[in-house]
PDB file of C-alpha atoms in Angstrom:
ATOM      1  CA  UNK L 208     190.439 133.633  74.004  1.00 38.00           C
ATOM      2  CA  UNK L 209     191.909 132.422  70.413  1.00 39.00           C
ATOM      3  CA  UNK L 210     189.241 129.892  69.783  1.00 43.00           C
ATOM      4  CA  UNK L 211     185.485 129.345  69.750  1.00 44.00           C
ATOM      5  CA  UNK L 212     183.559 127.154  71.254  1.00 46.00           C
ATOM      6  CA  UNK L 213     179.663 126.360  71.280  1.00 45.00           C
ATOM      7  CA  UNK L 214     179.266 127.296  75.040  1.00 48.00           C
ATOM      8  CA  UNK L 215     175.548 125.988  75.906  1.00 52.00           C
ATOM      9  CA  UNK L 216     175.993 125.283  79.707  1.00 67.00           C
ATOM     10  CA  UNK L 217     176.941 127.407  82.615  1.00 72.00           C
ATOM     11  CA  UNK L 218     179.563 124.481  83.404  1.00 73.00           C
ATOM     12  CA  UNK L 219     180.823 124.943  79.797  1.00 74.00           C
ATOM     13  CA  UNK L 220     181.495 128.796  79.633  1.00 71.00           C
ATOM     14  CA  UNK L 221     183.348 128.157  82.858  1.00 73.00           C
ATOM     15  CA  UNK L 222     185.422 125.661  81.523  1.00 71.00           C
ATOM     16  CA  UNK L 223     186.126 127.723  78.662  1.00 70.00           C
ATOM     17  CA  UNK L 224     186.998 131.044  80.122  1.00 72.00           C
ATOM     18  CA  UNK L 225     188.716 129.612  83.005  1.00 74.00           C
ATOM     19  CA  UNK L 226     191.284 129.636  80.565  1.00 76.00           C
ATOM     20  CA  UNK L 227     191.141 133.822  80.714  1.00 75.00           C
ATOM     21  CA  UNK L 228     193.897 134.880  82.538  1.00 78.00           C
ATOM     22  CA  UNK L 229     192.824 138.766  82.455  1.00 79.00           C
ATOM     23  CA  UNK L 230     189.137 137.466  83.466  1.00 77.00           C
ATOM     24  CA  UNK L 231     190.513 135.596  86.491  1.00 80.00           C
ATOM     25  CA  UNK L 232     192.657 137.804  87.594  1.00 80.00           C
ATOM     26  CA  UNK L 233     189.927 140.681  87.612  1.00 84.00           C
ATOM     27  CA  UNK L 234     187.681 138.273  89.602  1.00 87.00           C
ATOM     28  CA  UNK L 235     184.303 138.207  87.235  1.00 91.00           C
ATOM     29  CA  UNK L 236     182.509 135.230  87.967  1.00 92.00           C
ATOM     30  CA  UNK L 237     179.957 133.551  85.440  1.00 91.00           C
ATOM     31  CA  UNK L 238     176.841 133.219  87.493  1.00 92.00           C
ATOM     32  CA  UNK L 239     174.023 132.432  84.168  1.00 92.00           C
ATOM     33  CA  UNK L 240     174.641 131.185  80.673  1.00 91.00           C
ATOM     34  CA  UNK L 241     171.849 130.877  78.017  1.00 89.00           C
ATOM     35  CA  UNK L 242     171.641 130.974  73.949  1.00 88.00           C
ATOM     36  CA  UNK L 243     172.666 134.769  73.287  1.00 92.00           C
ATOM     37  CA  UNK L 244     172.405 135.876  76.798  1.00 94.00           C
ATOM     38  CA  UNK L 245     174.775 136.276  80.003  1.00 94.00           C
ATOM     39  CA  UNK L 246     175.041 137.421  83.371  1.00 96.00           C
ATOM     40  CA  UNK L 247     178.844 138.245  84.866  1.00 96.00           C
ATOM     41  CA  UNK L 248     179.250 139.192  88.171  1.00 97.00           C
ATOM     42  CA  UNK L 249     182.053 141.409  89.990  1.00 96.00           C
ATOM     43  CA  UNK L 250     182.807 140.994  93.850  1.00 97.00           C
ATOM     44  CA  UNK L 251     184.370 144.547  94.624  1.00 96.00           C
ATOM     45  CA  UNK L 252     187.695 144.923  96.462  1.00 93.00           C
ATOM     46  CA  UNK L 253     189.839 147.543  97.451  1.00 94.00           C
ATOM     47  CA  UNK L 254     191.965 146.964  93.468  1.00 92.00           C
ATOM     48  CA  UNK L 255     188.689 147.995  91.859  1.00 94.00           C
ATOM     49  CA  UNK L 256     188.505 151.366  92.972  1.00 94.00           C
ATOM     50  CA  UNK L 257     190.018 154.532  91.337  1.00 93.00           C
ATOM     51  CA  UNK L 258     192.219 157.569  93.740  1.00 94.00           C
ATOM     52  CA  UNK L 259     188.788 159.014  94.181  1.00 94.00           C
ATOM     53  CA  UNK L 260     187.148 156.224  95.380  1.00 93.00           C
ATOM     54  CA  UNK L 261     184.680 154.708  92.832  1.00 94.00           C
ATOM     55  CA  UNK L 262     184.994 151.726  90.553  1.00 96.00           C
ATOM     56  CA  UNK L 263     187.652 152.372  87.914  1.00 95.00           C
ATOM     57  CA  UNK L 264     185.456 153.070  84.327  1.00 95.00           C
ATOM     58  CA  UNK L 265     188.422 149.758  83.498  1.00 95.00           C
ATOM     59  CA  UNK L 266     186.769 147.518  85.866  1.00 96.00           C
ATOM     60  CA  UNK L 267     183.177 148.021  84.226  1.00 98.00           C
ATOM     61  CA  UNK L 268     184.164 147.997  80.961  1.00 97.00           C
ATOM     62  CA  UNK L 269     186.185 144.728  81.465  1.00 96.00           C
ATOM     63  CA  UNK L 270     182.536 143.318  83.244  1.00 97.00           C
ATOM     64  CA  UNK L 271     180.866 144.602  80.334  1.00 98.00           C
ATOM     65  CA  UNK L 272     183.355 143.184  77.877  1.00 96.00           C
ATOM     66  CA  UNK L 273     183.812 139.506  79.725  1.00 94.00           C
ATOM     67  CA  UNK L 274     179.906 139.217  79.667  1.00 96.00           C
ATOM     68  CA  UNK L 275     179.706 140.409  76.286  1.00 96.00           C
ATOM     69  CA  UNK L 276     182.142 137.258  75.161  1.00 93.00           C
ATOM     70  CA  UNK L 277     180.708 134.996  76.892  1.00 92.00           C
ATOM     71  CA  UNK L 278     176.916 135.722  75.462  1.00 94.00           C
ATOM     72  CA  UNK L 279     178.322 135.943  72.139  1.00 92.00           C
ATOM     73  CA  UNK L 280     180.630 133.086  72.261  1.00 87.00           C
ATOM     74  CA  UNK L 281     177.525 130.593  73.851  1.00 85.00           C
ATOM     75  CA  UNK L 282     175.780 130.540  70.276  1.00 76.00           C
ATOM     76  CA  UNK L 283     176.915 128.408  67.226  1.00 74.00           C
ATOM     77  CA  UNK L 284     179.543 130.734  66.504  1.00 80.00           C
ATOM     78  CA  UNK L 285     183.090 132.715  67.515  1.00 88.00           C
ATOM     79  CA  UNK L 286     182.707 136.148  68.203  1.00 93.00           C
ATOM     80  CA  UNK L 287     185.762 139.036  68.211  1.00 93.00           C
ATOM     81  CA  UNK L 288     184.296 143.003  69.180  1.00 94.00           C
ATOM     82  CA  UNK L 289     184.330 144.934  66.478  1.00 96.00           C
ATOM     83  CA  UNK L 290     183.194 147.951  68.595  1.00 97.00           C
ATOM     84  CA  UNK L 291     181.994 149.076  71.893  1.00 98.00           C
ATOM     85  CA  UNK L 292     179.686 152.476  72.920  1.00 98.00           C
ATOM     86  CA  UNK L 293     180.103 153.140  76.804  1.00 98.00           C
ATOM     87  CA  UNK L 294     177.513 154.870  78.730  1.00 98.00           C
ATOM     88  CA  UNK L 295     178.610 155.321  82.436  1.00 97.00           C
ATOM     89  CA  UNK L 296     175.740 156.749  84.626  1.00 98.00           C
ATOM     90  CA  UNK L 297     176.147 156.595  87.949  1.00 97.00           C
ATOM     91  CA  UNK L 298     178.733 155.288  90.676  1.00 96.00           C
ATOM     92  CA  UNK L 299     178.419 151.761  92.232  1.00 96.00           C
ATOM     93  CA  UNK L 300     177.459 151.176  95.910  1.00 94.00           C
ATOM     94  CA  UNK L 301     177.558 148.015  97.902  1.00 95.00           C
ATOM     95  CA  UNK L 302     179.964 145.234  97.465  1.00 97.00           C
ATOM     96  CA  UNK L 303     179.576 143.623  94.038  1.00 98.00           C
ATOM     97  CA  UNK L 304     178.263 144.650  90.506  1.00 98.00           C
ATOM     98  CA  UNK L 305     176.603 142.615  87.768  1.00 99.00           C
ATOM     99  CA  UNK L 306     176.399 142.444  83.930  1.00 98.00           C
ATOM    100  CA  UNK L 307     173.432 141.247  81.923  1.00 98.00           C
ATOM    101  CA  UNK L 308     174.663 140.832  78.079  1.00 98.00           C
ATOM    102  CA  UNK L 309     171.401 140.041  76.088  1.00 98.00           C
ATOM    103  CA  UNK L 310     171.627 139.704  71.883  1.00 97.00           C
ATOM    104  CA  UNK L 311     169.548 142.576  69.983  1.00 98.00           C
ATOM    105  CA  UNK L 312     170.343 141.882  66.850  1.00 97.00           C
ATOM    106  CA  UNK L 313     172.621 139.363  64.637  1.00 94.00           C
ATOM    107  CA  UNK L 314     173.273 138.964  61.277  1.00 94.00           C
ATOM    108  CA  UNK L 315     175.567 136.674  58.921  1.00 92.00           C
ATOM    109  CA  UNK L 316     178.889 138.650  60.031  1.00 94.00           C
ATOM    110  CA  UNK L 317     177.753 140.793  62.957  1.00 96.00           C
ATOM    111  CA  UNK L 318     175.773 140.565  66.474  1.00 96.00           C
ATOM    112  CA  UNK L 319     174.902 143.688  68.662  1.00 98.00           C
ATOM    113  CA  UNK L 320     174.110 143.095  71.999  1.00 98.00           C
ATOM    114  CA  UNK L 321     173.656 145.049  75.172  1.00 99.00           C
ATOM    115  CA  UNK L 322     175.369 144.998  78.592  1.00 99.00           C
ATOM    116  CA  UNK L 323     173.634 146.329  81.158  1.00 99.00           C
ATOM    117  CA  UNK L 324     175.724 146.918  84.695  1.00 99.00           C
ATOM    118  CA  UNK L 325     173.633 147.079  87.756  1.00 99.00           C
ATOM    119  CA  UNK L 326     175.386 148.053  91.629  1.00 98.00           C
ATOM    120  CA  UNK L 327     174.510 145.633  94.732  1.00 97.00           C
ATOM    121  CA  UNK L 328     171.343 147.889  95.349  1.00 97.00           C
ATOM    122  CA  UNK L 329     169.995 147.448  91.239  1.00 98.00           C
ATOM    123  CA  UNK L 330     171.237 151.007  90.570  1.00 98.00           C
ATOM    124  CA  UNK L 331     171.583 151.109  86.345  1.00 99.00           C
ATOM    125  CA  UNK L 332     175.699 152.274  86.373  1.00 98.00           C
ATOM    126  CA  UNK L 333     176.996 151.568  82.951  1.00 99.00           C
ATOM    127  CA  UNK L 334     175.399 150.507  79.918  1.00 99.00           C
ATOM    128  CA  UNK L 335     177.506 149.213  76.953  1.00 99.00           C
ATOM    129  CA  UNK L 336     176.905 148.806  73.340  1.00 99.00           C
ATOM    130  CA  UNK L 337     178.773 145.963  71.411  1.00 98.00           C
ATOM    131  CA  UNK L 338     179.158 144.802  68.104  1.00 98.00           C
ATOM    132  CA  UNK L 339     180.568 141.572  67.511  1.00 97.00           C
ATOM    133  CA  UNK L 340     182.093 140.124  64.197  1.00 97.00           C
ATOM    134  CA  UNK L 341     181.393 136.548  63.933  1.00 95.00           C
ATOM    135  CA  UNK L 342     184.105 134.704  62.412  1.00 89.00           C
ATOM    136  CA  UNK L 343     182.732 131.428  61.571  1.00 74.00           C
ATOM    137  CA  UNK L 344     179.162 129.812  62.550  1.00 57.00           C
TER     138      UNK L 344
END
């Protein structure tokens, strides 16, 4: 991304991360924006599988990761990941998967927050972890 931005609107985060190339090309969509808090979601097509037929652990982690940026990034701040835990739990069904980023915890130089990655039918798949270094509020 480069450069930070006080994203308070949905029609502001899209603006802004239009400009991600990786994001776009994935396909994750911005569907809710709010102070601290996100929701990404993933239409699934045949490039998002894996040989054995689930959703490449990639393809989450980049949902988890977009949403995770773009909850961050809509505060009075620019955020960079210091570090991400990945819990995956259980395979996605139906044709799209979602990403809720919500913010646990912040301090002067760090944020935690939580991505949660539900399947089409609200099955609990993946579940990140992610700590964010804020570089200038």
């Amino acid at each position: 991304m480069g450069r930070g931005v006080f994203v308070e609107t949905l029609q502001k985060a899209k603006q802004f991360f239009s400009e991600d190339k990786f994001q776009k090309l994935v396909g994750v969509e911005i569907e809710q924006v709010q102070n601290g808090y996100s929701v990404c979601v993933l239409n699934l097509n045949q490039n998002h599988f894996n040989a054995d037929g689930l959703v490449q652990g990639g393809v989450l982690f980049t949902l988890a990761d977009s949403a995770f940026a773009i909850a961050a990034n809509s505060t009075d701040c620019f955020v960079v990941t210091l570090s991400t835990s990945m819990q995956y739990m259980t395979k996605a069904t139906g044709n799209f998967i979602k990403a809720t980023a919500t913010l646990v915890n912040t301090s002067k130089h760090v944020c935690f927050y939580r991505v949660e990655i539900v399947d089409e039918v609200g099955a609990l798949v993946a579940v990140a972890n992610m700590t964010g270094y804020i570089k200038k509020r």
